[in-house]
Short mmCIF file of C-alpha atoms in Angstrom, two decimals:
data_model
loop_
_atom_site.label_atom_id
_atom_site.label_comp_id
_atom_site.label_asym_id
_atom_site.label_seq_id
_atom_site.Cartn_x
_atom_site.Cartn_y
_atom_site.Cartn_z
CA MET Q 1 1.01 14.74 -7.71
CA ASP Q 2 2.58 11.32 -7.35
CA THR Q 3 3.69 9.16 -10.24
CA PRO Q 4 1.84 5.86 -10.72
CA PHE Q 5 3.24 2.77 -8.99
CA SER Q 6 3.95 0.35 -11.83
CA ILE Q 7 5.78 -2.96 -11.93
CA ALA Q 8 6.47 -4.67 -15.27
CA GLY Q 9 3.86 -2.53 -17.01
CA ARG Q 10 1.09 -3.07 -14.46
CA THR Q 11 -0.05 -0.15 -12.36
CA PHE Q 12 -1.20 -0.57 -8.77
CA ARG Q 13 -3.16 1.78 -6.54
CA SER Q 14 -1.47 0.99 -3.24
CA ARG Q 15 2.23 1.14 -2.46
CA LEU Q 16 1.64 -1.23 0.44
CA MET Q 17 1.92 -4.95 -0.30
CA VAL Q 18 1.02 -7.57 2.30
CA GLY Q 19 1.62 -11.23 3.02
CA THR Q 20 -0.82 -13.98 3.97
CA GLY Q 21 1.32 -15.99 6.41
CA LYS Q 22 1.09 -16.52 10.16
CA TYR Q 23 -2.34 -14.97 10.79
CA ARG Q 24 -4.16 -16.53 13.72
CA THR Q 25 -7.32 -16.92 11.63
CA ASN Q 26 -8.35 -16.35 8.02
CA GLU Q 27 -10.94 -13.86 9.26
CA GLU Q 28 -8.22 -11.73 10.88
CA MET Q 29 -6.22 -11.92 7.67
CA VAL Q 30 -9.10 -10.77 5.48
CA ALA Q 31 -9.88 -7.91 7.89
CA ALA Q 32 -6.23 -6.84 7.84
CA HIS Q 33 -6.04 -7.02 4.03
CA THR Q 34 -9.16 -4.91 3.69
CA ALA Q 35 -7.92 -2.33 6.20
CA SER Q 36 -4.48 -2.15 4.57
CA GLY Q 37 -5.90 -1.16 1.19
CA ALA Q 38 -3.21 -3.37 -0.36
CA GLU Q 39 -3.78 -4.73 -3.82
CA ILE Q 40 -0.78 -7.06 -4.06
CA VAL Q 41 -0.75 -10.00 -1.65
CA THR Q 42 1.91 -12.68 -1.46
CA VAL Q 43 1.30 -16.42 -1.22
CA ALA Q 44 3.58 -19.45 -0.92
CA VAL Q 45 3.52 -22.79 -2.77
CA ARG Q 46 3.41 -25.94 -0.64
CA ARG Q 47 2.28 -29.55 -0.83
CA VAL Q 48 -1.42 -30.15 -0.39
CA ASP Q 49 -1.95 -31.81 3.00
CA LEU Q 50 -3.69 -34.96 1.79
CA ASP Q 51 -4.94 -35.82 5.27
CA ARG Q 52 -6.76 -32.49 5.52
CA SER Q 53 -7.50 -31.79 1.88
CA ARG Q 54 -11.11 -30.89 2.54
CA GLU Q 55 -10.09 -27.77 4.42
CA GLU Q 56 -10.56 -24.48 2.65
CA GLY Q 57 -7.46 -23.38 0.79
CA ILE Q 58 -6.07 -19.88 1.12
CA LEU Q 59 -7.49 -18.97 -2.31
CA TYR Q 60 -10.95 -19.23 -0.83
CA HIS Q 61 -10.12 -16.12 1.21
CA LEU Q 62 -8.37 -14.12 -1.52
CA ASP Q 63 -10.61 -12.63 -4.18
CA PRO Q 64 -8.58 -12.67 -7.41
CA LYS Q 65 -10.81 -9.94 -8.82
CA LYS Q 66 -9.78 -7.54 -6.07
CA LEU Q 67 -6.29 -8.78 -5.22
CA PHE Q 68 -3.18 -9.38 -7.28
CA LEU Q 69 -1.63 -12.64 -6.08
CA LEU Q 70 2.14 -12.64 -5.96
CA SER Q 71 3.57 -16.13 -5.61
CA ASN Q 72 6.83 -16.43 -3.69
CA THR Q 73 9.69 -18.92 -3.50
CA ALA Q 74 10.08 -18.63 0.26
CA GLY Q 75 11.91 -21.51 1.87
CA CYS Q 76 14.07 -22.25 -1.18
CA TYR Q 77 17.80 -22.56 -0.58
CA THR Q 78 19.05 -23.15 -4.13
CA ALA Q 79 18.46 -21.50 -7.49
CA GLU Q 80 17.10 -24.77 -8.91
CA GLU Q 81 14.59 -25.15 -6.10
CA ALA Q 82 13.45 -21.54 -6.46
CA ILE Q 83 12.99 -21.96 -10.22
CA ARG Q 84 10.88 -25.08 -9.62
CA TYR Q 85 8.67 -23.25 -7.08
CA ALA Q 86 8.34 -20.24 -9.39
CA ARG Q 87 7.06 -22.46 -12.20
CA LEU Q 88 4.59 -24.19 -9.88
CA GLY Q 89 3.40 -20.83 -8.61
CA ARG Q 90 2.85 -19.51 -12.12
CA GLU Q 91 0.78 -22.58 -12.92
CA ALA Q 92 -1.23 -22.27 -9.69
CA GLY Q 93 -1.77 -18.57 -10.05
CA PHE Q 94 -3.02 -15.91 -12.33
CA ASN Q 95 0.03 -13.99 -13.52
CA GLU Q 96 3.70 -14.22 -14.47
CA PHE Q 97 4.96 -12.34 -11.41
CA VAL Q 98 7.15 -14.07 -8.86
CA LYS Q 99 8.66 -12.83 -5.63
CA LEU Q 100 12.00 -14.57 -5.85
CA GLU Q 101 13.70 -15.62 -2.63
CA VAL Q 102 16.81 -17.77 -2.49
CA ILE Q 103 17.78 -18.07 1.15
CA GLY Q 104 21.38 -18.64 2.18
CA ASP Q 105 21.19 -19.12 5.94
CA GLN Q 106 18.53 -20.62 8.20
CA GLU Q 107 19.21 -18.42 11.20
CA THR Q 108 19.12 -15.00 9.51
CA LEU Q 109 17.17 -15.93 6.34
CA LEU Q 110 19.55 -13.63 4.48
CA PRO Q 111 19.64 -14.19 0.72
CA ASP Q 112 22.15 -16.30 -1.20
CA VAL Q 113 23.31 -13.73 -3.72
CA ASP Q 114 24.86 -16.20 -6.15
CA GLY Q 115 21.77 -18.42 -6.20
CA LEU Q 116 19.52 -15.38 -6.42
CA LEU Q 117 21.27 -14.00 -9.49
CA ARG Q 118 21.31 -17.38 -11.24
CA ALA Q 119 17.62 -17.98 -10.55
CA ALA Q 120 16.72 -14.43 -11.61
CA ARG Q 121 18.48 -14.83 -14.98
CA GLU Q 122 16.71 -18.11 -15.71
CA LEU Q 123 13.26 -16.89 -14.66
CA VAL Q 124 13.57 -13.67 -16.67
CA LYS Q 125 14.49 -15.85 -19.67
CA GLU Q 126 11.32 -17.88 -19.05
CA GLY Q 127 9.19 -14.74 -19.16
CA PHE Q 128 8.63 -14.15 -15.47
CA ALA Q 129 8.36 -10.67 -13.98
CA VAL Q 130 10.88 -11.21 -11.19
CA LEU Q 131 10.64 -9.22 -7.96
CA ALA Q 132 13.85 -10.16 -6.20
CA TYR Q 133 14.12 -10.21 -2.41
CA THR Q 134 17.69 -9.20 -1.60
CA ASN Q 135 19.85 -7.66 1.08
CA ASP Q 136 20.45 -3.91 1.18
CA ASP Q 137 23.61 -4.15 -0.93
CA LEU Q 138 23.86 -1.77 -3.88
CA ILE Q 139 26.01 -4.01 -6.06
CA THR Q 140 23.63 -6.96 -5.76
CA ALA Q 141 20.70 -4.65 -6.48
CA LEU Q 142 22.43 -3.32 -9.62
CA ARG Q 143 23.18 -6.88 -10.80
CA LEU Q 144 19.58 -7.92 -10.25
CA GLU Q 145 18.46 -4.97 -12.36
CA ASP Q 146 21.00 -5.96 -15.05
CA CYS Q 147 19.51 -9.49 -15.01
CA GLY Q 148 16.17 -8.01 -16.05
CA CYS Q 149 14.35 -8.09 -12.71
CA ALA Q 150 11.08 -6.14 -12.73
CA ALA Q 151 11.66 -4.88 -9.20
CA VAL Q 152 14.33 -5.16 -6.53
CA MET Q 153 13.27 -5.76 -2.94
CA PRO Q 154 15.96 -4.94 -0.39
CA LEU Q 155 15.27 -5.84 3.22
CA ALA Q 156 14.80 -3.25 5.96
CA SER Q 157 16.06 -5.89 8.43
CA PRO Q 158 15.80 -9.71 8.57
CA ILE Q 159 12.50 -11.42 7.71
CA GLY Q 160 10.14 -11.56 10.67
CA SER Q 161 12.48 -9.58 12.93
CA GLY Q 162 10.43 -6.39 13.26
CA LEU Q 163 13.67 -4.44 13.79
CA GLY Q 164 12.77 -1.69 11.33
CA MET Q 165 15.15 -0.15 8.81
CA ILE Q 166 18.73 -0.81 9.89
CA ASN Q 167 20.52 1.15 7.16
CA PRO Q 168 18.59 4.03 5.57
CA PHE Q 169 21.73 5.09 3.69
CA ASN Q 170 21.85 1.77 1.82
CA ILE Q 171 18.15 1.92 0.99
CA ARG Q 172 18.47 5.50 -0.33
CA THR Q 173 21.55 4.60 -2.33
CA ILE Q 174 19.83 1.62 -3.97
CA LYS Q 175 16.79 3.75 -4.79
CA SER Q 176 18.92 6.52 -6.28
CA ARG Q 177 20.85 4.15 -8.56
CA LEU Q 178 18.13 1.84 -9.90
CA SER Q 179 15.60 2.50 -12.62
CA VAL Q 180 13.26 -0.39 -11.74
CA PRO Q 181 10.99 -0.05 -8.71
CA VAL Q 182 12.60 -0.54 -5.31
CA ILE Q 183 10.24 -2.16 -2.82
CA VAL Q 184 11.46 -2.64 0.73
CA ASP Q 185 10.59 -6.14 1.90
CA ALA Q 186 10.93 -7.52 5.41
CA GLY Q 187 11.80 -6.17 8.81
CA VAL Q 188 9.11 -3.53 9.32
CA GLY Q 189 7.68 -3.81 12.83
CA THR Q 190 5.34 -0.88 13.33
CA ALA Q 191 3.91 2.15 11.57
CA SER Q 192 6.85 4.47 12.21
CA ASP Q 193 9.16 1.91 10.55
CA ALA Q 194 6.98 1.92 7.44
CA CYS Q 195 6.81 5.70 7.38
CA LEU Q 196 10.60 6.03 7.67
CA VAL Q 197 11.09 3.50 4.88
CA MET Q 198 8.76 5.41 2.56
CA GLU Q 199 10.48 8.70 3.46
CA GLN Q 200 13.63 7.32 1.80
CA GLY Q 201 11.81 7.61 -1.52
CA VAL Q 202 11.36 3.92 -2.27
CA ASP Q 203 8.43 2.88 -4.46
CA GLY Q 204 6.68 0.56 -2.06
CA ILE Q 205 6.86 -1.74 0.91
CA LEU Q 206 5.93 -5.36 1.59
CA MET Q 207 5.14 -6.64 5.05
CA ASN Q 208 3.66 -9.74 6.65
CA THR Q 209 4.60 -10.37 10.27
CA ALA Q 210 4.03 -6.78 11.41
CA LEU Q 211 0.35 -7.27 10.61
CA ALA Q 212 -0.08 -10.97 11.37
CA GLU Q 213 1.53 -10.78 14.80
CA ALA Q 214 -0.02 -7.48 15.87
CA GLN Q 215 -2.56 -7.86 18.65
CA ASP Q 216 -5.10 -6.26 16.32
CA PRO Q 217 -4.01 -6.96 12.73
CA ALA Q 218 -6.74 -4.82 11.16
CA GLY Q 219 -5.86 -1.90 13.43
CA MET Q 220 -2.17 -2.23 12.56
CA ALA Q 221 -3.04 -2.53 8.88
CA THR Q 222 -4.93 0.77 9.06
CA ALA Q 223 -1.92 2.36 10.78
CA MET Q 224 0.38 0.96 8.09
CA ARG Q 225 -1.81 2.29 5.30
CA HIS Q 226 -1.63 5.78 6.81
CA ALA Q 227 2.11 5.41 7.51
CA VAL Q 228 2.89 4.43 3.93
CA GLU Q 229 0.82 7.30 2.57
CA ALA Q 230 2.32 9.75 5.08
CA GLY Q 231 5.87 8.64 4.37
CA ARG Q 232 5.33 8.86 0.63
CA LEU Q 233 3.80 12.33 0.88
CA ALA Q 234 6.58 13.52 3.20
CA TYR Q 235 9.16 12.28 0.70
CA LEU Q 236 7.41 13.99 -2.22
CA SER Q 237 7.02 17.19 -0.22
CA GLY Q 238 10.74 17.51 0.50
CA ARG Q 239 11.66 17.74 4.15
CA MET Q 240 13.37 20.78 5.71
CA GLU Q 241 17.13 20.81 6.20
CA ARG Q 242 18.45 19.34 9.41
CA ARG Q 243 20.44 21.86 11.46
CA GLU Q 244 22.00 21.31 14.83
CA ILE Q 245 21.01 24.67 16.27
CA ALA Q 246 17.64 26.09 17.27
CA VAL Q 247 16.01 28.68 15.02
CA PRO Q 248 12.97 30.44 16.50
CA SER Q 249 9.67 30.09 14.68
CA SER Q 250 8.27 33.35 16.09
CA PRO Q 251 9.69 36.75 15.11
CA ARG Q 252 12.40 38.35 17.20
CA ALA Q 253 11.09 41.77 16.22
CA GLY Q 254 8.22 43.30 18.15
CA MET Q 255 9.14 41.94 21.56
CA LEU Q 256 8.10 44.21 24.47
CA ALA Q 257 10.84 46.47 25.85
CA MET L 1 -7.90 -54.00 -10.83
CA THR L 2 -4.14 -53.87 -11.06
CA GLN L 3 -2.44 -51.61 -8.56
CA ILE L 4 0.76 -49.68 -9.00
CA THR L 5 2.90 -47.83 -6.50
CA ILE L 6 3.66 -44.16 -6.91
CA THR L 7 5.24 -41.60 -4.61
CA LEU L 8 2.55 -39.05 -3.80
CA ASN L 9 3.69 -35.94 -1.91
CA GLY L 10 6.59 -37.94 -0.52
CA GLU L 11 4.56 -41.00 0.54
CA ARG L 12 4.57 -44.36 -1.24
CA THR L 13 0.97 -44.82 -2.29
CA ALA L 14 -0.89 -47.62 -4.12
CA VAL L 15 -3.19 -46.44 -6.90
CA VAL L 16 -5.15 -48.12 -9.67
CA ALA L 17 -3.02 -48.71 -12.77
CA GLU L 18 -3.69 -46.50 -15.79
CA GLN L 19 -5.54 -43.98 -13.62
CA SER L 20 -5.55 -40.47 -15.03
CA LEU L 21 -4.31 -37.53 -12.99
CA ARG L 22 -7.79 -36.08 -13.13
CA GLY L 23 -9.06 -39.37 -11.69
CA LEU L 24 -6.49 -39.17 -8.90
CA LEU L 25 -7.59 -35.62 -8.00
CA ASP L 26 -11.24 -36.69 -8.03
CA HIS L 27 -10.40 -39.66 -5.80
CA LEU L 28 -8.72 -37.26 -3.35
CA SER L 29 -11.63 -34.77 -3.59
CA LEU L 30 -9.26 -32.07 -4.84
CA ASP L 31 -10.43 -29.23 -7.08
CA PRO L 32 -8.20 -29.28 -10.18
CA ARG L 33 -8.47 -25.47 -10.42
CA ALA L 34 -6.82 -25.07 -7.01
CA VAL L 35 -4.05 -27.67 -7.36
CA VAL L 36 -0.96 -27.92 -9.53
CA VAL L 37 0.25 -31.40 -10.47
CA GLU L 38 3.90 -32.18 -11.05
CA VAL L 39 4.92 -35.65 -12.27
CA ASN L 40 8.61 -36.56 -12.25
CA ARG L 41 9.50 -32.86 -12.00
CA THR L 42 7.35 -31.85 -14.98
CA ILE L 43 4.25 -29.71 -14.48
CA ILE L 44 1.15 -31.27 -16.06
CA ARG L 45 -1.06 -28.44 -17.23
CA ARG L 46 -4.75 -28.57 -16.40
CA PRO L 47 -6.00 -29.44 -19.94
CA ASP L 48 -3.69 -32.48 -19.92
CA LEU L 49 -4.79 -33.95 -16.57
CA THR L 50 -7.40 -36.23 -18.13
CA SER L 51 -5.13 -37.61 -20.84
CA THR L 52 -2.10 -38.18 -18.56
CA THR L 53 -2.04 -41.53 -16.78
CA LEU L 54 0.07 -42.72 -13.89
CA THR L 55 2.72 -45.42 -14.23
CA GLU L 56 4.66 -47.45 -11.70
CA GLY L 57 7.23 -45.43 -9.80
CA ASP L 58 5.93 -41.99 -10.79
CA VAL L 59 6.84 -39.22 -8.36
CA VAL L 60 3.78 -37.02 -8.07
CA GLU L 61 3.59 -33.71 -6.26
CA LEU L 62 0.29 -31.96 -5.60
CA VAL L 63 0.81 -28.36 -4.54
CA HIS L 64 -1.34 -25.32 -3.91
CA PHE L 65 -1.10 -21.83 -2.47
CA VAL L 66 -0.79 -21.40 1.27
CA GLY L 67 -0.26 -18.30 3.40
CA GLY L 68 3.18 -16.76 3.00
CA GLY L 69 5.09 -13.52 3.02
#
């Protein structure tokens, strides 16, 4: 039996969390969300386009009774900016959770650790449940936990890259040393990536582009749901030892003379 | 009616003086439940939208949720 997946005292059914960006249509997004079985979905805060304000907002397609909306601070490059976006997201949304991103570099979208830690401290003080997007560095992860973050979200590989998990050792090390949930965020490209991530023993996984840019987002979402469940179950079941020699599966005894 | 100039989502915009934020949202056909209003870097909570009025030079941001990861 698995333990419940809880963040900041709230328990969720699915260990798969999904984004809402970059889908070709809202219909494809909704189909992918449904197929994924995800309960937590991320959203971003942006200016209302006043020239097109009559268009349906994203909330129209996200049922707050079924989905837990996780507001992010994507696109923020300073702690101050991220704090401002977090406050706006809390006001726009339905909960005190924030997926905190403080980006340090436009080309790689890797996090600015100093800004991230400063923003995390302030937001925790203001009562937010902070889920901090970070690199796969143990020391940063430990400091984020010390700050009071509700979850730490190391990347598998850069945002939107689809390169899969670059350093399983780092992910396992972070998971083994933290008490708060570890949710791998960013870099998953296909189902095997998600399965491998979950086999490291992490608590969950967040993905966006792997679904939005799949040729069939709902099909990929179904694959991801199975991959996350399979990877989790494989982790819980304890894999066999690796050995670099062959060992026969059929008995040696009883062979014909 | 007297007009004042505010900065609305980055654009200099003329609005009626003493207009409430709720009035501004209505004028723009925006649903107050789906929009967050920030004036001069302070969030104006929904119950206060009717009682808060705009003054010359205010910097107003209207934000909402969009798709993101």
